[in-house]
Structures are given as structure tokens and as C-alpha cells.
Coordinates of C-alpha atoms in Angstrom, one line a residue:
M1 CA -11.6 53.2 87.4
K2 CA -13.7 54.0 84.5
L3 CA -15.2 51.8 81.9
V4 CA -15.5 51.9 78.1
R5 CA -18.2 50.0 76.0
A6 CA -17.1 48.5 73.4
L7 CA -18.8 49.7 70.1
P8 CA -20.6 47.3 68.0
T9 CA -19.0 46.5 64.4
A10 CA -21.5 48.6 62.4
A11 CA -21.6 51.7 64.9
L12 CA -17.8 52.0 64.7
A13 CA -18.1 51.9 61.3
L14 CA -20.5 55.1 61.1
A15 CA -18.4 56.5 63.9
L16 CA -15.7 56.8 61.7
G17 CA -17.5 57.7 58.5
L18 CA -17.4 54.2 56.5
S19 CA -20.3 52.6 54.9
A20 CA -21.1 48.7 56.0
A21 CA -21.0 46.1 53.2
A22 CA -24.2 44.5 52.9
P23 CA -24.1 40.6 53.7
A24 CA -23.7 38.4 50.6
A25 CA -26.9 37.2 49.3
A26 CA -26.9 33.1 49.0
A27 CA -26.7 31.8 45.4
G28 CA -30.1 30.6 44.0
P29 CA -30.5 27.1 41.7
V30 CA -29.3 27.5 38.6
A31 CA -31.1 26.0 35.2
P32 CA -29.1 23.4 33.2
K33 CA -27.8 24.2 30.2
V34 CA -26.8 22.5 27.2
T35 CA -23.6 22.6 25.2
A36 CA -21.5 20.7 22.7
P37 CA -24.4 19.6 20.5
R38 CA -23.3 16.7 18.3
T39 CA -24.8 15.1 15.4
S40 CA -23.7 11.1 14.3
P41 CA -23.0 10.2 12.0
T42 CA -20.9 13.9 11.2
P43 CA -22.7 15.5 8.2
G44 CA -20.2 16.9 5.7
F45 CA -19.3 16.3 2.2
A46 CA -17.4 13.5 1.1
G47 CA -16.2 15.3 -1.7
E48 CA -14.5 18.4 0.0
G49 CA -13.9 16.2 3.1
T50 CA -15.4 18.7 5.5
S51 CA -17.8 18.3 7.9
S52 CA -19.2 19.4 11.3
A53 CA -20.9 17.8 14.2
C54 CA -23.2 20.9 14.2
Y55 CA -24.0 23.4 11.3
T56 CA -25.7 26.2 13.0
N57 CA -26.3 28.0 9.5
P58 CA -27.8 26.4 6.5
Y59 CA -27.4 29.2 4.4
S60 CA -24.0 29.6 4.5
G61 CA -21.4 28.5 2.1
A62 CA -22.6 25.3 0.5
G63 CA -25.4 24.5 3.4
A64 CA -25.8 21.9 5.8
G65 CA -23.8 18.8 5.2
W66 CA -25.2 15.5 4.3
I67 CA -25.8 12.4 6.4
G68 CA -26.5 8.9 4.2
L69 CA -28.6 5.7 4.9
G70 CA -29.0 4.9 8.5
D71 CA -29.9 5.9 11.9
V72 CA -28.8 9.5 13.1
T73 CA -27.7 10.1 16.8
L74 CA -28.0 13.4 18.6
S75 CA -26.3 14.1 21.5
A76 CA -24.8 16.9 23.8
K77 CA -23.1 17.7 27.0
V78 CA -25.8 18.8 30.1
G79 CA -24.4 20.7 33.0
S80 CA -25.7 22.7 36.3
P81 CA -23.8 23.5 39.3
S82 CA -26.4 22.6 41.5
A83 CA -27.6 19.3 40.0
T84 CA -26.0 15.9 38.6
Q85 CA -28.7 14.3 37.3
F86 CA -30.9 15.7 34.5
Q87 CA -33.5 14.6 31.8
T88 CA -32.8 16.1 28.5
T89 CA -35.5 16.9 25.6
F90 CA -34.5 16.7 21.7
Q91 CA -36.5 18.6 19.7
L92 CA -36.3 17.9 15.5
W93 CA -37.7 19.8 13.4
D94 CA -38.2 19.5 9.7
T95 CA -37.5 22.6 8.1
A96 CA -39.9 22.2 4.8
Y97 CA -42.6 24.3 4.5
G98 CA -45.1 23.1 7.2
G99 CA -42.6 20.7 8.8
K100 CA -43.4 19.3 12.0
R101 CA -41.3 19.6 15.4
T102 CA -40.8 16.3 16.9
D103 CA -39.7 15.6 20.7
F104 CA -37.3 13.1 22.0
A105 CA -37.2 12.9 25.8
T106 CA -34.3 11.0 27.0
G107 CA -34.3 9.6 30.9
W108 CA -32.3 10.6 33.8
S109 CA -28.8 10.6 33.3
G110 CA -25.8 12.2 34.3
S111 CA -23.7 15.1 31.8
E112 CA -23.9 13.0 28.9
A113 CA -27.5 13.1 27.3
R114 CA -28.4 11.3 23.7
T115 CA -31.1 10.2 21.5
T116 CA -31.2 7.9 18.4
V117 CA -33.5 9.1 15.5
S118 CA -34.6 6.1 13.2
R119 CA -33.6 6.4 9.8
D120 CA -37.4 5.6 8.7
L121 CA -38.6 9.1 10.1
L122 CA -36.1 11.3 8.1
K123 CA -37.1 11.7 4.8
D124 CA -34.8 11.3 1.6
G125 CA -33.4 14.8 0.5
G126 CA -35.2 16.6 3.6
Q127 CA -33.2 19.0 5.9
Y128 CA -33.7 18.8 9.3
A129 CA -32.7 20.9 12.6
W130 CA -32.5 19.8 16.1
R131 CA -32.2 21.3 19.5
A132 CA -32.1 20.6 23.2
R133 CA -32.8 21.3 26.4
A134 CA -32.4 19.8 29.8
T135 CA -34.4 19.8 33.5
D136 CA -33.0 19.0 36.7
G137 CA -36.6 18.4 38.0
K138 CA -37.4 22.0 39.4
L139 CA -35.5 24.0 36.5
T140 CA -35.4 23.8 32.8
G141 CA -32.8 25.5 30.7
A142 CA -33.4 26.9 27.7
Y143 CA -33.1 25.4 24.2
S144 CA -29.3 25.2 22.2
A145 CA -28.9 26.6 19.2
W146 CA -30.6 24.6 16.3
C147 CA -28.3 22.1 14.6
Y148 CA -29.2 21.3 11.0
F149 CA -28.2 18.3 8.6
R150 CA -29.7 16.7 5.3
V151 CA -30.7 13.6 4.6
D152 CA -29.4 11.5 1.1
H153 CA -30.9 7.6 1.4
T154 CA -30.3 7.2 -2.1
Q155 CA -27.2 5.2 -3.0
P156 CA -25.4 6.4 -6.6
T157 CA -25.3 4.9 -9.6
A158 CA -22.3 2.9 -10.6
E159 CA -21.1 1.8 -13.9
V160 CA -18.1 0.0 -15.9
S161 CA -17.5 -0.2 -19.5
T162 CA -15.0 -0.4 -22.4
D163 CA -14.7 -0.4 -26.3
A164 CA -14.8 -3.5 -28.1
T165 CA -11.2 -3.5 -28.8
P166 CA -9.8 -7.2 -27.9
K167 CA -8.0 -6.9 -24.5
M168 CA -4.6 -8.7 -23.7
Q169 CA -2.3 -9.5 -21.0
G170 CA 0.0 -6.8 -20.1
V171 CA -0.9 -4.4 -22.2
E172 CA -2.6 -1.3 -21.4
A173 CA -6.7 -1.1 -22.2
T174 CA -8.8 2.0 -21.5
F175 CA -12.2 1.7 -19.2
T176 CA -14.7 4.0 -18.6
L177 CA -16.3 4.7 -15.0
K178 CA -19.5 6.4 -14.6
G179 CA -21.7 7.5 -11.4
T180 CA -24.5 9.7 -10.9
D181 CA -26.3 10.9 -7.9
T182 CA -29.7 13.3 -7.6
G183 CA -29.2 13.9 -3.9
S184 CA -26.0 15.0 -2.4
E185 CA -24.4 14.5 -5.8
I186 CA -21.4 12.6 -6.9
A187 CA -18.4 12.9 -4.9
C188 CA -15.7 10.3 -6.2
A189 CA -15.0 6.8 -7.0
R190 CA -12.8 4.2 -6.3
W191 CA -11.8 1.2 -8.5
Q192 CA -9.8 -2.0 -8.2
T193 CA -9.6 -5.6 -9.7
T194 CA -10.3 -7.3 -6.6
P195 CA -14.0 -7.7 -5.2
I196 CA -13.6 -6.7 -1.5
F197 CA -13.1 -3.2 -0.9
G198 CA -11.6 -1.9 2.0
V199 CA -13.9 0.0 4.5
G200 CA -13.5 4.0 5.1
W201 CA -11.7 4.7 2.3
K202 CA -12.1 8.6 1.2
C203 CA -12.0 10.7 -1.8
S204 CA -9.1 12.5 0.0
D205 CA -7.4 9.2 -0.6
E206 CA -6.8 10.4 -4.4
A207 CA -3.5 11.7 -3.2
V208 CA -1.8 8.7 -2.2
D209 CA -3.6 6.3 -4.4
S210 CA -4.8 6.5 -7.8
H211 CA -7.4 4.0 -7.9
V212 CA -9.4 6.9 -6.5
V213 CA -10.7 9.2 -8.9
R214 CA -12.7 11.9 -9.6
L215 CA -15.4 11.8 -12.2
T216 CA -16.0 14.9 -14.3
D217 CA -19.7 15.1 -15.6
G218 CA -20.0 12.0 -13.9
A219 CA -17.3 9.9 -15.8
A220 CA -13.7 8.9 -15.8
D221 CA -11.2 7.0 -18.1
I222 CA -8.6 4.6 -16.4
K223 CA -5.9 2.6 -18.1
L224 CA -5.4 -0.9 -17.0
K225 CA -2.9 -3.9 -17.9
P226 CA -4.5 -7.1 -17.6
A227 CA -2.2 -9.2 -15.2
T228 CA -3.1 -12.7 -16.4
W229 CA -5.3 -14.4 -19.6
G230 CA -8.6 -15.0 -19.4
S231 CA -11.6 -13.8 -17.4
Q232 CA -10.9 -10.3 -15.6
Y233 CA -12.8 -8.0 -13.6
V234 CA -13.1 -4.4 -12.8
Y235 CA -14.8 -3.4 -9.8
L236 CA -16.3 0.0 -9.0
Q237 CA -17.6 1.9 -6.1
T238 CA -19.1 5.6 -6.6
M239 CA -19.5 7.6 -3.3
D240 CA -22.0 10.5 -3.1
N241 CA -21.1 13.5 -0.8
A242 CA -23.2 11.9 2.0
G243 CA -21.1 8.9 2.0
N244 CA -23.6 6.4 0.5
L245 CA -22.1 4.0 -1.7
G246 CA -23.0 2.5 -5.2
E247 CA -21.3 -0.6 -6.8
A248 CA -20.9 -2.0 -10.1
N249 CA -18.4 -4.3 -12.2
L250 CA -17.4 -5.5 -15.5
S251 CA -16.1 -8.9 -16.5
Y252 CA -13.9 -9.0 -19.6
Y253 CA -11.9 -11.5 -21.5
A254 CA -7.9 -11.4 -21.6
Q255 CA -6.3 -13.1 -24.4
S256 CA -2.8 -14.4 -23.5
S257 CA 0.3 -12.1 -23.9
T258 CA 1.8 -12.5 -27.5
A259 CA 5.1 -10.8 -26.2
P260 CA 7.9 -13.0 -25.9
A261 CA 8.7 -14.5 -22.4
A262 CA 12.2 -12.8 -21.0
F263 CA 14.1 -13.0 -17.6
G264 CA 13.4 -9.9 -15.6
D265 CA 10.3 -9.1 -16.8
I266 CA 7.4 -8.5 -14.1
D267 CA 4.3 -7.5 -15.9
A268 CA 4.2 -9.6 -18.9
D269 CA 5.2 -7.1 -21.4
G270 CA 8.3 -8.8 -22.6
K271 CA 11.1 -6.1 -21.5
P272 CA 13.0 -6.6 -18.1
D273 CA 12.1 -4.5 -15.4
V274 CA 14.1 -2.9 -12.4
L275 CA 12.9 -2.6 -9.1
V276 CA 14.2 -0.3 -6.1
P277 CA 12.8 1.1 -2.9
D278 CA 11.3 4.5 -3.2
A279 CA 11.8 7.3 -0.6
A280 CA 8.5 5.4 1.4
G281 CA 10.6 2.0 1.3
N282 CA 8.0 0.3 -1.2
L283 CA 9.6 -1.5 -4.2
R284 CA 8.6 0.2 -7.5
K285 CA 9.7 0.2 -11.5
P286 CA 11.4 3.8 -11.8
G287 CA 8.9 6.3 -13.5
S288 CA 5.7 4.3 -12.5
N289 CA 3.2 6.4 -10.9
P290 CA 3.6 6.7 -7.6
L291 CA -0.1 6.8 -6.4
D292 CA 0.0 3.2 -7.9
T293 CA 0.1 0.3 -6.0
A294 CA 3.6 -0.3 -5.1
S295 CA 5.3 -3.6 -6.7
A296 CA 6.0 -4.3 -3.3
R297 CA 4.7 -2.8 -0.4
A298 CA 7.0 -1.5 2.2
A299 CA 5.1 -2.8 5.0
A300 CA 5.5 -6.5 3.9
A301 CA 9.0 -6.2 3.7
P302 CA 10.8 -9.2 5.3
G303 CA 12.1 -8.3 8.9
G304 CA 9.3 -6.0 9.9
S305 CA 11.6 -2.6 9.3
G306 CA 8.6 -1.3 7.0
S307 CA 11.2 -1.0 4.1
W308 CA 12.5 -3.1 1.5
A309 CA 15.8 -0.3 1.6
G310 CA 17.6 -2.7 3.6
V311 CA 16.6 -6.2 2.6
Q312 CA 18.2 -8.4 0.4
Y313 CA 15.9 -8.8 -2.8
T314 CA 16.2 -10.4 -6.1
H315 CA 13.8 -11.1 -9.1
R316 CA 15.0 -12.9 -12.4
G317 CA 12.6 -15.9 -13.2
S318 CA 10.1 -17.8 -11.7
L319 CA 10.0 -20.4 -9.1
G320 CA 6.6 -21.4 -10.0
G321 CA 6.6 -22.1 -14.0
R322 CA 5.4 -18.2 -14.6
P323 CA 6.3 -16.5 -17.8
V324 CA 7.3 -13.5 -15.3
D325 CA 9.5 -13.0 -12.3
D326 CA 8.6 -13.8 -8.8
L327 CA 10.3 -11.9 -5.8
L328 CA 12.7 -13.4 -3.3
G329 CA 13.5 -11.2 -0.2
H330 CA 15.8 -11.8 2.8
A331 CA 16.2 -9.7 5.8
P332 CA 20.1 -9.2 6.6
G333 CA 20.7 -11.6 9.7
A334 CA 17.0 -13.5 9.7
A335 CA 16.7 -16.9 9.5
H336 CA 14.0 -16.8 6.9
L337 CA 14.2 -16.2 2.6
Y338 CA 11.0 -15.4 1.4
F339 CA 9.2 -16.0 -1.7
F340 CA 6.6 -13.4 -3.0
R341 CA 4.5 -14.6 -5.7
N342 CA 3.8 -12.3 -8.8
D343 CA 0.1 -11.7 -9.2
G344 CA 0.8 -11.8 -13.2
G345 CA 1.1 -8.1 -13.4
G346 CA 4.0 -7.3 -11.6
L347 CA 2.4 -7.2 -7.8
F348 CA 4.1 -9.1 -5.2
T349 CA 2.6 -8.4 -1.5
E350 CA -0.9 -8.5 -2.5
Q351 CA -1.2 -11.7 -1.1
G352 CA 0.9 -13.3 1.8
A353 CA 4.8 -14.5 1.5
T354 CA 5.8 -17.9 1.8
T355 CA 9.1 -19.0 3.4
V356 CA 11.9 -21.1 0.8
R357 CA 13.6 -24.3 2.3
K358 CA 17.2 -24.0 3.2
P359 CA 19.1 -26.8 1.4
N360 CA 20.5 -29.3 3.4
T361 CA 22.5 -31.4 1.6
C362 CA 25.5 -30.0 -0.4
V363 CA 27.9 -30.8 -3.3
N364 CA 31.0 -29.3 -4.7
A365 CA 31.4 -27.8 -8.1
A366 CA 32.0 -31.3 -9.6
F367 CA 28.8 -32.4 -7.9
E368 CA 30.6 -34.5 -5.4
P369 CA 29.3 -35.0 -2.2
I370 CA 30.7 -32.5 0.8
V371 CA 29.6 -31.9 4.3
C372 CA 27.4 -28.7 4.4
A373 CA 28.6 -27.7 8.0
D374 CA 32.3 -28.4 7.0
H375 CA 31.9 -26.1 4.2
G376 CA 30.1 -23.0 5.6
L377 CA 26.5 -24.0 5.2
G378 CA 23.9 -23.5 7.9
A379 CA 20.6 -25.0 8.8
D380 CA 19.0 -21.7 7.8
W381 CA 19.5 -18.4 6.1
S382 CA 20.5 -16.1 8.9
K383 CA 24.5 -16.1 7.9
V384 CA 23.8 -15.3 4.1
T385 CA 24.7 -11.9 3.0
R386 CA 23.9 -12.1 -0.7
I387 CA 21.0 -13.4 -2.8
A388 CA 20.9 -13.6 -6.6
A389 CA 18.2 -14.8 -8.7
F390 CA 20.7 -16.3 -11.7
G391 CA 18.6 -17.9 -14.5
S392 CA 19.1 -21.5 -16.0
P393 CA 22.5 -22.9 -15.4
S394 CA 21.5 -25.3 -18.7
G395 CA 21.2 -21.9 -20.5
D396 CA 18.7 -19.3 -20.6
S397 CA 17.1 -19.5 -23.9
P398 CA 13.0 -20.0 -23.7
V399 CA 11.8 -23.8 -24.5
G400 CA 8.9 -23.2 -26.5
A401 CA 7.3 -20.0 -25.2
S402 CA 8.3 -21.1 -21.7
L403 CA 11.5 -19.7 -19.9
P404 CA 13.7 -22.4 -18.4
R405 CA 13.7 -22.8 -14.9
T406 CA 15.8 -20.1 -12.7
S407 CA 18.0 -21.1 -9.9
V408 CA 19.6 -19.1 -7.0
L409 CA 23.1 -18.0 -5.9
F410 CA 23.3 -17.0 -2.5
V411 CA 26.9 -16.0 -0.4
E412 CA 27.0 -17.6 3.3
N413 CA 29.8 -17.6 5.2
G414 CA 31.7 -15.9 2.3
R415 CA 31.2 -19.0 0.1
L416 CA 29.2 -18.9 -3.1
W417 CA 26.4 -21.4 -3.7
L418 CA 23.9 -22.2 -6.3
V419 CA 20.4 -23.7 -5.6
Q420 CA 18.1 -24.7 -8.4
R421 CA 14.0 -24.7 -8.7
G422 CA 12.5 -27.5 -6.5
S423 CA 9.1 -28.1 -6.2
V424 CA 6.8 -25.4 -7.5
N425 CA 7.5 -22.2 -5.4
N426 CA 10.5 -23.6 -3.4
L427 CA 14.1 -24.8 -4.0
E428 CA 15.8 -28.2 -4.4
A429 CA 17.4 -29.6 -1.1
E430 CA 20.8 -29.9 -2.6
A431 CA 23.0 -26.7 -2.8
V432 CA 26.1 -26.6 -4.9
L433 CA 29.6 -25.0 -3.4
L434 CA 31.0 -23.1 -6.6
S435 CA 33.4 -21.3 -4.8
G436 CA 36.4 -22.7 -2.8
N437 CA 36.2 -23.6 1.2
D438 CA 37.3 -19.8 1.9
T439 CA 35.6 -16.7 2.3
R440 CA 36.6 -14.9 -0.9
W441 CA 32.9 -14.2 -2.0
A442 CA 32.3 -12.1 1.4
G443 CA 33.1 -8.7 -0.2
Y444 CA 31.1 -9.1 -3.2
E445 CA 27.7 -8.3 -4.3
L446 CA 26.0 -10.6 -7.2
L447 CA 24.7 -9.0 -10.3
T448 CA 23.1 -11.1 -12.9
P449 CA 22.6 -9.8 -16.0
G450 CA 21.6 -12.9 -18.1
R451 CA 23.4 -14.0 -21.0
A452 CA 26.5 -11.7 -21.2
Q453 CA 29.5 -13.4 -22.7
G454 CA 28.6 -14.9 -25.7
T455 CA 27.1 -18.1 -24.8
D456 CA 23.5 -19.2 -24.0
F457 CA 24.8 -19.4 -20.6
P458 CA 24.0 -16.5 -17.7
T459 CA 26.6 -14.5 -16.7
L460 CA 27.6 -13.2 -13.4
W461 CA 29.1 -10.1 -12.5
A462 CA 30.6 -9.3 -9.3
R463 CA 30.7 -6.0 -7.6
S464 CA 33.7 -5.6 -5.1
T465 CA 32.3 -3.8 -1.9
A466 CA 36.1 -2.3 -1.5
D467 CA 36.5 -0.1 -4.7
G468 CA 33.7 -1.1 -6.8
T469 CA 34.9 -2.9 -9.7
I470 CA 32.7 -5.0 -11.5
R471 CA 34.1 -8.3 -13.1
A472 CA 32.5 -10.5 -15.6
L473 CA 32.1 -14.5 -14.8
T474 CA 31.4 -17.0 -17.2
M475 CA 29.8 -20.6 -17.1
G476 CA 31.6 -23.2 -19.5
G477 CA 30.9 -27.0 -20.2
T478 CA 27.4 -28.2 -21.6
P479 CA 24.0 -28.1 -20.4
E480 CA 24.4 -31.3 -19.1
L481 CA 27.6 -30.7 -17.4
P482 CA 28.1 -27.0 -16.9
D483 CA 31.6 -25.8 -15.6
F484 CA 31.4 -23.4 -13.1
S485 CA 35.6 -23.2 -12.2
A486 CA 35.5 -19.6 -13.2
F487 CA 33.3 -18.6 -10.1
A488 CA 35.8 -20.0 -7.7
D489 CA 37.4 -16.8 -7.4
P490 CA 35.6 -13.3 -7.7
S491 CA 38.9 -11.5 -8.4
A492 CA 40.0 -13.3 -11.2
G493 CA 37.3 -12.1 -13.9
P494 CA 38.0 -9.5 -16.3
V495 CA 36.9 -5.9 -15.1
L496 CA 34.0 -4.3 -17.3
T497 CA 33.9 -0.8 -15.1
T498 CA 33.8 0.7 -11.5
L499 CA 31.4 2.0 -10.0
A500 CA 32.4 3.1 -6.2
P501 CA 29.9 1.9 -3.7
A502 CA 30.0 5.9 -2.1
G503 CA 28.7 7.3 -5.4
H504 CA 27.1 4.1 -6.3
P505 CA 25.4 2.5 -3.4
R506 CA 22.7 0.5 -5.1
V507 CA 23.6 -1.3 -8.4
G508 CA 22.1 -4.2 -10.3
S509 CA 21.1 -5.4 -13.7
D510 CA 18.2 -7.0 -15.1
G511 CA 19.1 -7.5 -18.6
D512 CA 18.7 -5.4 -21.6
L513 CA 16.9 -2.0 -20.6
T514 CA 17.7 -0.2 -23.5
G515 CA 16.4 -2.4 -26.5
D516 CA 19.6 -3.2 -28.3
G517 CA 19.9 -6.5 -27.4
L518 CA 22.7 -6.4 -24.5
P519 CA 22.4 -6.3 -20.9
D520 CA 22.8 -3.0 -19.0
L521 CA 23.9 -1.9 -15.4
W522 CA 22.3 0.3 -13.5
S523 CA 22.4 2.3 -10.3
A524 CA 19.8 4.0 -8.1
D525 CA 20.0 6.5 -5.5
A526 CA 18.2 6.7 -2.2
S527 CA 15.1 8.2 -3.4
G528 CA 14.8 5.6 -6.0
K529 CA 16.3 7.5 -9.2
V530 CA 17.6 5.1 -11.5
T531 CA 20.8 6.1 -13.8
V532 CA 21.2 3.2 -16.9
F533 CA 24.8 2.7 -18.2
P534 CA 24.0 0.8 -21.6
G535 CA 26.1 -2.2 -22.1
T536 CA 28.8 -2.0 -25.2
G537 CA 29.9 -5.5 -27.2
T538 CA 28.1 -7.6 -29.7
A539 CA 24.7 -8.7 -29.5
A540 CA 24.6 -12.0 -31.5
P541 CA 24.9 -14.7 -31.8
H542 CA 24.2 -14.5 -27.9
P543 CA 25.2 -11.4 -26.2
T544 CA 29.0 -10.5 -25.3
V545 CA 29.1 -7.3 -22.9
T546 CA 32.5 -5.9 -23.2
G547 CA 31.9 -3.0 -21.2
F548 CA 29.7 0.5 -20.7
G549 CA 28.4 3.3 -22.3
P550 CA 27.9 7.2 -20.8
A551 CA 25.0 7.2 -18.1
V552 CA 21.4 7.5 -19.8

């Protein structure tokens, strides 16, 4: 038997005319690499809203971004396939002619390296660059690219001024805001009438807030209605492109308003105002600047929905004796009714709301005691479906320069109740049942136009949610002994007009909106656009509305 010797693989390959592959070389160690360099705070241009963690070309566009007053942190990621611990050296370069380079060595760390440069090492107005490299103890990697930034340590100037014209509550006045900056240049300004500025406001906020303005040639004029009489302030912050802030304020005196007090007025100009939800859920006057502070912010709406669109709200007179309306709000089904105090200039949610007491004693329209529970009045507001600030059941005429106390109408379990103002910012403990012990009012909305039936008593308009008919209900009697018998049945009043709920989902009346002495009717769509239907009739001696004219 003949034995055959097996050839080695290499020899076999040569025999077959194939070349053998060379053995793979073992991978050698790799020097650490620095990536993702970042400067913090991020250099940028506050006026443009642009920034970059690493400006690599100081000659491109507007140049390297600015950093304001404060220390600067330099950081980067470090990596290598052959090591996990590194020592990193950051090199800072003052790019001015003859500027020195300073090294900042870190301790040993993992993939994240950082160092902090004290503001005292940075010159105001200077431009700096930095780079970094790392070592694993055996090999040292190459430097990263230079990152540039500029330094502005000087706050911008700020100034508020106004002319010598006497200022008056509720009357628009002009104030001038000024600011300059010789370093990174002025970017924008923010003004307000309260002393504490929010942290983190930006120049780009001008798109949503009229209090943020640009200064043209270092100045801007603003219009402001003093909310109350007495000493007032305008507070100003200016911002430069490095984000530094300058501050100033102006104190001035506002005379008390000479406009006659009027039910429905929220901003002391003597004229009734309409409030409707805008598309974002805020309560605003129709036609007001959408960038201005809302009369009632959406986030403050009762019930936590973030919108006033589904909230029962009303304003007509004050529960605190003020010459402007306060606001009441109730989320359907909620246990609480909330009181929102007017700041004097028509803002209701710049301070917290308070709860309003629920009456716990009851009388009928003849002021005879009745048992609340037997007549549908609960211990809280959860069964209330309508609320309306009514005015004074003793008559709406001013007493001297002041308005009489307002009252509140509400529908609960289909019954109509009246409760008058009690202690400051609250209601009385006693409620008056104006309707019968039935549910006739369950299908009606409450509109409170004020005097509209030829007497000094306020009128109630009731709109049917079924067919949109609007009927007038009139008080009688005397201021000492008012007669509410007409309020027993909402379907019994004369029809003034019809606004079908499908085409007019939100209607109301706040008094005379057109200046002819007659209360008017308004309708609002979902976006907050308001259509006014002028009241027709006679204005003297007290307004009598018999119908409504074409929409305006």
C-alpha cells in the first residue's frame, strides 16, 4: 500500500498556483481623540437668538458669539479604543496681538472632560479661542479645532422717562425706554409695572409678549394706562447681545380717574367692556393686542382645563367696593366659585384667586325663610349651571362717585337664586329664591345688561338654550322692597330677539357698547371675534330696550 504525504497548506497553495495571504498585523494603540467641544454659557447673539457651542471661524458673518458676566466652562468628549481613562489639557488663547496661551490640565477622568475658566482671567471686550487634547499616559492625541468666543463684562445702560403731562388712572400715557451698550451692543428690552422680573426671558419673546421691545437707535416708546391712582412705577430691563442685563425704574404719580364709574367697566375708562375667550383660551377684550397680558390667563381658568372657553364667568360690579369690575369664574360641576380681583387696570389673574362662600340660609322672593335643601340649594357650587353678576337690586344709579353693591344671580337645579355682596370680596350667607320650586330655569342663560326697562333697577335677559329667544324680565317694587315676581317664569317675559345657539354659541350683554345710552347685545365665535347688536328704544330717563338693530 502506497502512502501519500499531505502537503502543508502553503505548499498546496503554491502547487495550485495560488498566493497565500499574509498574517494580519496586530492592531497598535490609538491616541485619544477629543470631540464635541462645548463652551458654556453658549456664546451667541441675544438679539438674533442665535448661538453655537463652538464658533470655529471668527471672521464669518457677525463673528464669534458673545459671553457675558460670569465664569466660562470648557468641555469635550474624549475617546480611544485602547483606553478608558484620560488626562485632558485645555488651552486658552487670548487672540489679541501678543496674547498668551494658558493651559488648564484636568485630572484623570473618563469620556467627559471639563474645566472652568474664572471670569477674572477674561478681559472685557476680548476675543478668546480654546482647544483641547488628551493623553492616556502613553499616547497623546492631536488638538481639537479652535473654538472662539467674545467677552462682554459690562452691563448695558437702562433709563425710563416720560413727559411732564399729568398722568391719570385709565388714560393712556407715553413712556420712553432707553438703553445703550458699547460692547456686544444692545439687543432688546423688557418693561413691566411690577418689580420682580421673570428669569430667562428672551428677545424672541417679542413674538408673544408686547412687554419685550426692540430699541431703535437706543430708544422705544410704549403706551401704558395707569391701573390705579397714586404712586406708580415702570420697571425696565435692557439686554445686550451677551445676555447681560441693565435695570432702571421710573416713579410717577397718577391722578384718580375722572371718568364716571360704570358697571361693566374693567379698566377705569368709564365704559363697559366685553371679555371673551381667545383661540388660546385667555379672556381678552375684543380687538386688544394679542401680545398684551390677557385680562385672565388661560392657565388660571377654574377647573384646570387651561382655557376659559368652557368656564362660567361673569363681571358686573365689584365685590370689594372698587370702581371697576371684579371677575367670578366657575368650572361646570366644580364645588368652588372663584373670585378674581381686578388690579385696577383690567387684569384679574396676576394675583391668586380666592373662593367665594356658598350661601347656607335661604328665603323666598317675599323674604320668608325656607329650607335650602328642600328647594334645590346644595352645600357647594357643583350643581350650579349659570352665574351672572347682576348689579344692585336696590337700583344701579351711582351713589356719589361710587357704584352701589353688586349682586349675583345663579341657576342651581333649575331654580333661579339671588345673593348679594357680603364681606369684602365675598357674598352674603343668605340666598333669595326668585323662581318657584321647579326647574323652569334649567334651559336658560342669564344676560345682565343693567338698566334696560325704563327703571333704575337692573334688567335680566334670559336666552333659551332650545330656540335662542331672548326675553326681558323686569324688577318692580321699591329699592327698600324690590319685587322679583317677574323672574318666576323665564318664558313669560317679552321677546326682544332670537339668536339661535347653533349660530351664536356665546352671547352676552355688558351695557352700552355703542355710546347711545342703550344697552347692547353681543355674540362671540370660537376665535373671540365679537359681533354687536345695538339696542333700540329710548334712553331717558332710564334706558328702555325694545329690540336690537342690525349687527355692527
